[in-house]
CSV table of C-alpha atoms and ligand atoms in Angstrom, one decimal:
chain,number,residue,atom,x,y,z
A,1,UNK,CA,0.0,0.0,0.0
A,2,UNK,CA,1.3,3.3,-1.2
A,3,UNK,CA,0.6,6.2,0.9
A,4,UNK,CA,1.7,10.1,-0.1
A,5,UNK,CA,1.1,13.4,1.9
A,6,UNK,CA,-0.3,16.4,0.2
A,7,UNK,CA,0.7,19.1,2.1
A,8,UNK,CA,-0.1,23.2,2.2
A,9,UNK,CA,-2.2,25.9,4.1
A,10,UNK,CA,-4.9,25.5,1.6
A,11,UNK,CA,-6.4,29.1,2.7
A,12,UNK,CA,-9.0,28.0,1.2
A,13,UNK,CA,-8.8,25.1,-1.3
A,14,UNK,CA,-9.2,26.0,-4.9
A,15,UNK,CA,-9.7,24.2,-7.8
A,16,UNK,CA,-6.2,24.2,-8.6
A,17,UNK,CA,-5.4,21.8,-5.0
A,18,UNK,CA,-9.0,19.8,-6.0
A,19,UNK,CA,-6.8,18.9,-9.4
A,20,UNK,CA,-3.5,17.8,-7.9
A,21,UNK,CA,-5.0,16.1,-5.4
A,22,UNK,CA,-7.6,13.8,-7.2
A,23,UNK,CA,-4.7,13.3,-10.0
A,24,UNK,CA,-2.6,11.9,-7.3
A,25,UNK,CA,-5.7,9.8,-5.7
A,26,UNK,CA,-5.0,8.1,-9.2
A,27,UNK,CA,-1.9,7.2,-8.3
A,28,UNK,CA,-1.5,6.2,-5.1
A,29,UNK,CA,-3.4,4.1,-2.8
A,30,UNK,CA,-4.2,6.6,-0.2
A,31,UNK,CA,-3.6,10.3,0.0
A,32,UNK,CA,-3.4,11.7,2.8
A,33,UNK,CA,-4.1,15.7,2.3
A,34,UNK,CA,-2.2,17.8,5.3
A,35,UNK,CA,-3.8,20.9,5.9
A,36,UNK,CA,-0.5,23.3,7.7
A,37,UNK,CA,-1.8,24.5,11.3
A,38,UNK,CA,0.5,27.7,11.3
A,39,UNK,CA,1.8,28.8,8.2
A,40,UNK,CA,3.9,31.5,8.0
A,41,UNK,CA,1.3,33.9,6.5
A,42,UNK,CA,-1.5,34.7,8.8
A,43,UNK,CA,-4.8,32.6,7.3
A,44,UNK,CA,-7.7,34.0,6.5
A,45,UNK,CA,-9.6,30.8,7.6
A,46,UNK,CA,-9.3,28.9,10.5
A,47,UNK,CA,-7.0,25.4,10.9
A,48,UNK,CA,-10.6,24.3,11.4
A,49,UNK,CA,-12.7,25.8,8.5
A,50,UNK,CA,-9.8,24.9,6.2
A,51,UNK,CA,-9.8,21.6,6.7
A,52,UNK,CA,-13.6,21.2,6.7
A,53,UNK,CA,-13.8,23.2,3.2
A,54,UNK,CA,-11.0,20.8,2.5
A,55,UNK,CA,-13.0,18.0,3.3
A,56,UNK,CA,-16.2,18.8,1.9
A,57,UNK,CA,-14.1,19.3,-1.5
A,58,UNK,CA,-12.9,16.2,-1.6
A,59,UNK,CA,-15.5,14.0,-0.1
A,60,UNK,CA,-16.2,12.1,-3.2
A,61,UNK,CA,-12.5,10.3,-3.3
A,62,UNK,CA,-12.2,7.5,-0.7
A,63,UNK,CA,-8.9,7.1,-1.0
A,64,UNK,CA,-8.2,10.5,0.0
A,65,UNK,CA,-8.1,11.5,3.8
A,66,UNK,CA,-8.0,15.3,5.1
A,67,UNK,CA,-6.3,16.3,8.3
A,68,UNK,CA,-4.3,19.2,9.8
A,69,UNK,CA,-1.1,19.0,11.2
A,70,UNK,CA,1.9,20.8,12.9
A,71,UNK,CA,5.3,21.3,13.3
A,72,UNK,CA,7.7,19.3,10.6
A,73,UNK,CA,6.0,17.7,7.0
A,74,UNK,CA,8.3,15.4,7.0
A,75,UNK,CA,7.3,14.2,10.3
A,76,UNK,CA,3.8,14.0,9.4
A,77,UNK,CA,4.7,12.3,6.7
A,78,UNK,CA,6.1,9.5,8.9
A,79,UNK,CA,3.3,9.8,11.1
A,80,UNK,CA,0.6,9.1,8.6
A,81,UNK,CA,3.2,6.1,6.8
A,82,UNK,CA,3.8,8.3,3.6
A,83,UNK,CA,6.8,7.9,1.7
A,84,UNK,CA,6.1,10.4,-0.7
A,85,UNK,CA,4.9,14.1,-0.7
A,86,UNK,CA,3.2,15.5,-3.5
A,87,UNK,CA,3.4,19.1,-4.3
A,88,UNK,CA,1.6,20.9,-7.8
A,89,UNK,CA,3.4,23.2,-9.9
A,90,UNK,CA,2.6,26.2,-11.5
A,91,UNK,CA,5.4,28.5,-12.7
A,92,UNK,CA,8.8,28.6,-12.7
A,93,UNK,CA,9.0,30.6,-9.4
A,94,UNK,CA,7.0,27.5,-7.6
A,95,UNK,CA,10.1,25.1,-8.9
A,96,UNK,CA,12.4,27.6,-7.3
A,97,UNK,CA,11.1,27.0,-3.4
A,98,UNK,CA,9.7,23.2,-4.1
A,99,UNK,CA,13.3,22.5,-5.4
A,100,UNK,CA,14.7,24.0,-2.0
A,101,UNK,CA,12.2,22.8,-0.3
A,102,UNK,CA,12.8,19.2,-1.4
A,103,UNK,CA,16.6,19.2,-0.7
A,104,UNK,CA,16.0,20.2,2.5
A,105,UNK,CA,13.2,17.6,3.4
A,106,UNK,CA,15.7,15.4,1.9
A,107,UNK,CA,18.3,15.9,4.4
A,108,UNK,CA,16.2,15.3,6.9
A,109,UNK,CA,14.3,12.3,6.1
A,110,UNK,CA,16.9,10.5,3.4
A,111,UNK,CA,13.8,8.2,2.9
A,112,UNK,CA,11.1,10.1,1.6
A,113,UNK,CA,10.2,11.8,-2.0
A,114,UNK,CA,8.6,14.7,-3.3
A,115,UNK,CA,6.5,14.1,-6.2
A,116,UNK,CA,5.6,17.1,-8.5
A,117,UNK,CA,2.5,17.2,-10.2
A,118,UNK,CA,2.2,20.0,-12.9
A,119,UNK,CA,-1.0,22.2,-13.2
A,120,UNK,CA,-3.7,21.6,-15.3
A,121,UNK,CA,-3.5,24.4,-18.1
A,122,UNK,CA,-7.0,26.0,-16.8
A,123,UNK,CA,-5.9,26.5,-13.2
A,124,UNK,CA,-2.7,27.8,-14.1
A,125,UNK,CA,-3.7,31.3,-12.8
A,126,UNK,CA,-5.7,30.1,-9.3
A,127,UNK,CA,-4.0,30.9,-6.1
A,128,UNK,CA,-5.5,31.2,-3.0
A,129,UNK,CA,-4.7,35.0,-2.6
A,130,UNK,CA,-6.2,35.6,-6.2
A,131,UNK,CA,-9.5,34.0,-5.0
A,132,UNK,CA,-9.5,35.4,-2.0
A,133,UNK,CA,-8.5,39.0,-3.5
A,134,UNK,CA,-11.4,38.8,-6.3
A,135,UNK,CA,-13.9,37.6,-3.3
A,136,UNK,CA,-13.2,40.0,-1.1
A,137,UNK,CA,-14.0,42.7,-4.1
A,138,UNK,CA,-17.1,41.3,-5.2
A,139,UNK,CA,-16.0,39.6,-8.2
A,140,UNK,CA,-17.5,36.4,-9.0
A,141,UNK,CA,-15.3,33.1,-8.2
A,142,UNK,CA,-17.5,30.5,-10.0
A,143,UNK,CA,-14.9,28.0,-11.5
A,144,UNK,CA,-12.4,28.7,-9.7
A,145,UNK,CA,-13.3,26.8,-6.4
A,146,UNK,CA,-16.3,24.9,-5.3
A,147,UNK,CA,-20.0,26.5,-4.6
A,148,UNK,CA,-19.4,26.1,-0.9
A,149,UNK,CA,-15.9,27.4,-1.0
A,150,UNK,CA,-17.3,30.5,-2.8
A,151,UNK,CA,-20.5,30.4,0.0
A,152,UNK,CA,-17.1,30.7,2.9
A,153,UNK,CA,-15.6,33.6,1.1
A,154,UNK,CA,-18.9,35.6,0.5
A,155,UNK,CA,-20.0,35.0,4.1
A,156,UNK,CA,-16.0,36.0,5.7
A,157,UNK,CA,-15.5,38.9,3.8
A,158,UNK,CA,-19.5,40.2,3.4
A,159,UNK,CA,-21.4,38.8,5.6
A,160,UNK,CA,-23.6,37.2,3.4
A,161,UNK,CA,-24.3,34.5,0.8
A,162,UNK,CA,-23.7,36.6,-2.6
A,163,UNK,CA,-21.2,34.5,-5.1
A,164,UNK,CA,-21.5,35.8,-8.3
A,165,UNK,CA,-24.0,38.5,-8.2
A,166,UNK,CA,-21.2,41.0,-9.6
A,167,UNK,CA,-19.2,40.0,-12.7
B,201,ADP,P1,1.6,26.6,0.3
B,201,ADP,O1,1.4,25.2,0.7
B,201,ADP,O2,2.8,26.8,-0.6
B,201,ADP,O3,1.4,27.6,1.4
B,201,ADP,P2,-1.0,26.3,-1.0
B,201,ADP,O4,-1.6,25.8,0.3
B,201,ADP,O5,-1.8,27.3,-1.8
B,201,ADP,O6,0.4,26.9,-0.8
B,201,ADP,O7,-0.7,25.2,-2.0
B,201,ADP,C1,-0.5,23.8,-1.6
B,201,ADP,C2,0.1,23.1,-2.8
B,201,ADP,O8,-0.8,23.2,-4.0
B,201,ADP,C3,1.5,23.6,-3.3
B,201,ADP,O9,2.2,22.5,-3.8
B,201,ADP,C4,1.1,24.6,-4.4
B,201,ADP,O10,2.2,24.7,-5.4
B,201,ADP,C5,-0.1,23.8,-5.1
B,201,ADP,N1,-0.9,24.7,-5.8
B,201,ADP,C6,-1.4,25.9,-5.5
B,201,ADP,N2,-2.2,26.4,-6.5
B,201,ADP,C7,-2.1,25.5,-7.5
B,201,ADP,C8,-2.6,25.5,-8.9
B,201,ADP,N3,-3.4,26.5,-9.3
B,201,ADP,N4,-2.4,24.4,-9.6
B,201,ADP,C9,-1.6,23.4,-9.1
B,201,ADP,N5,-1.1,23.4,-7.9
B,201,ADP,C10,-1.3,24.4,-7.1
């Protein structure tokens, strides 16, 4: 049995993270998706409301299991039995920190590897600060994440339920 971690702050998941991690579901036995407890940016959502947005995204893959975790990835990798982490690529600038990233993880657990998945052309663009940017000015995030991801972001940033009433 082949386990990975998919690890980030998913602040919130997009439709870019839905991709990667479904593609890997293909791949390995069981995913385990790792939602970061205190990343170095401040969140806009909770450890808690991320990984239940998290959840609900993914709820139609069995094979796929969200959690939250702190302190080391590499130690949560252990934890959960994964050998392998997968991270998704966008643009160059994301090879630049996985690379360092991955050398680094490296040295400290010899035993474990990071799998890159590239983006899927049509969420090139997502990030979670674009969505959240767009949200936050009214703009309309249909396609970009899912309907109750958009429902989150309306209600944190207006107080309401309106998605995509402004184009
Ligand atoms: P980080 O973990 O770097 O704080 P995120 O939580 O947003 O950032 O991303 C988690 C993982 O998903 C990272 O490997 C990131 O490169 C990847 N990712 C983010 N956006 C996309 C996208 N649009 N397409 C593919 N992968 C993405």
């Amino acid at each position: 049995m082949k386990t990975a971690l998919y690890p980030g702050a998913f602040d919130p998941v997009h439709n870019g993270h839905i991709d990667i991690a479904s593609r890997a579901a293909l791949i390995f036995d069981e995913l385990v998706v790792g939602v970061y407890d205190t990343p170095a940016k401040q969140t806009t959502f909770s450890v808690s409301e991320r990984v239940q947005l998290m959840r609900e995204a993914l709820s139609e893959w069995p094979n796929i299991h969200v959690a939250s975790y702190s302190g080391l990835t590499v130690n949560y990798a252990r934890q959960v039995g994964a050998t392998v982490v997968v991270r998704g690529l966008r643009v160059y600038s994301d090879f630049e920190l996985e690379y360092q990233m991955a050398l680094a993880n490296r040295k400290l657990a010899p035993e474990m590897d990071l799998i890159c998945l590239m983006t899927s052309l049509q969420y090139s663009f997502l990030s979670s600060t674009i969505v959240k940017e767009i949200a936050k000015l009214g703009g309309c995030v249909d396609g970009m994440v899912p309907s109750h991801v958009a429902l989150a972001l309306s209600r944190k940033y207006h107080g309401d339920a309106v998605t995509s009433a402004k184009p």
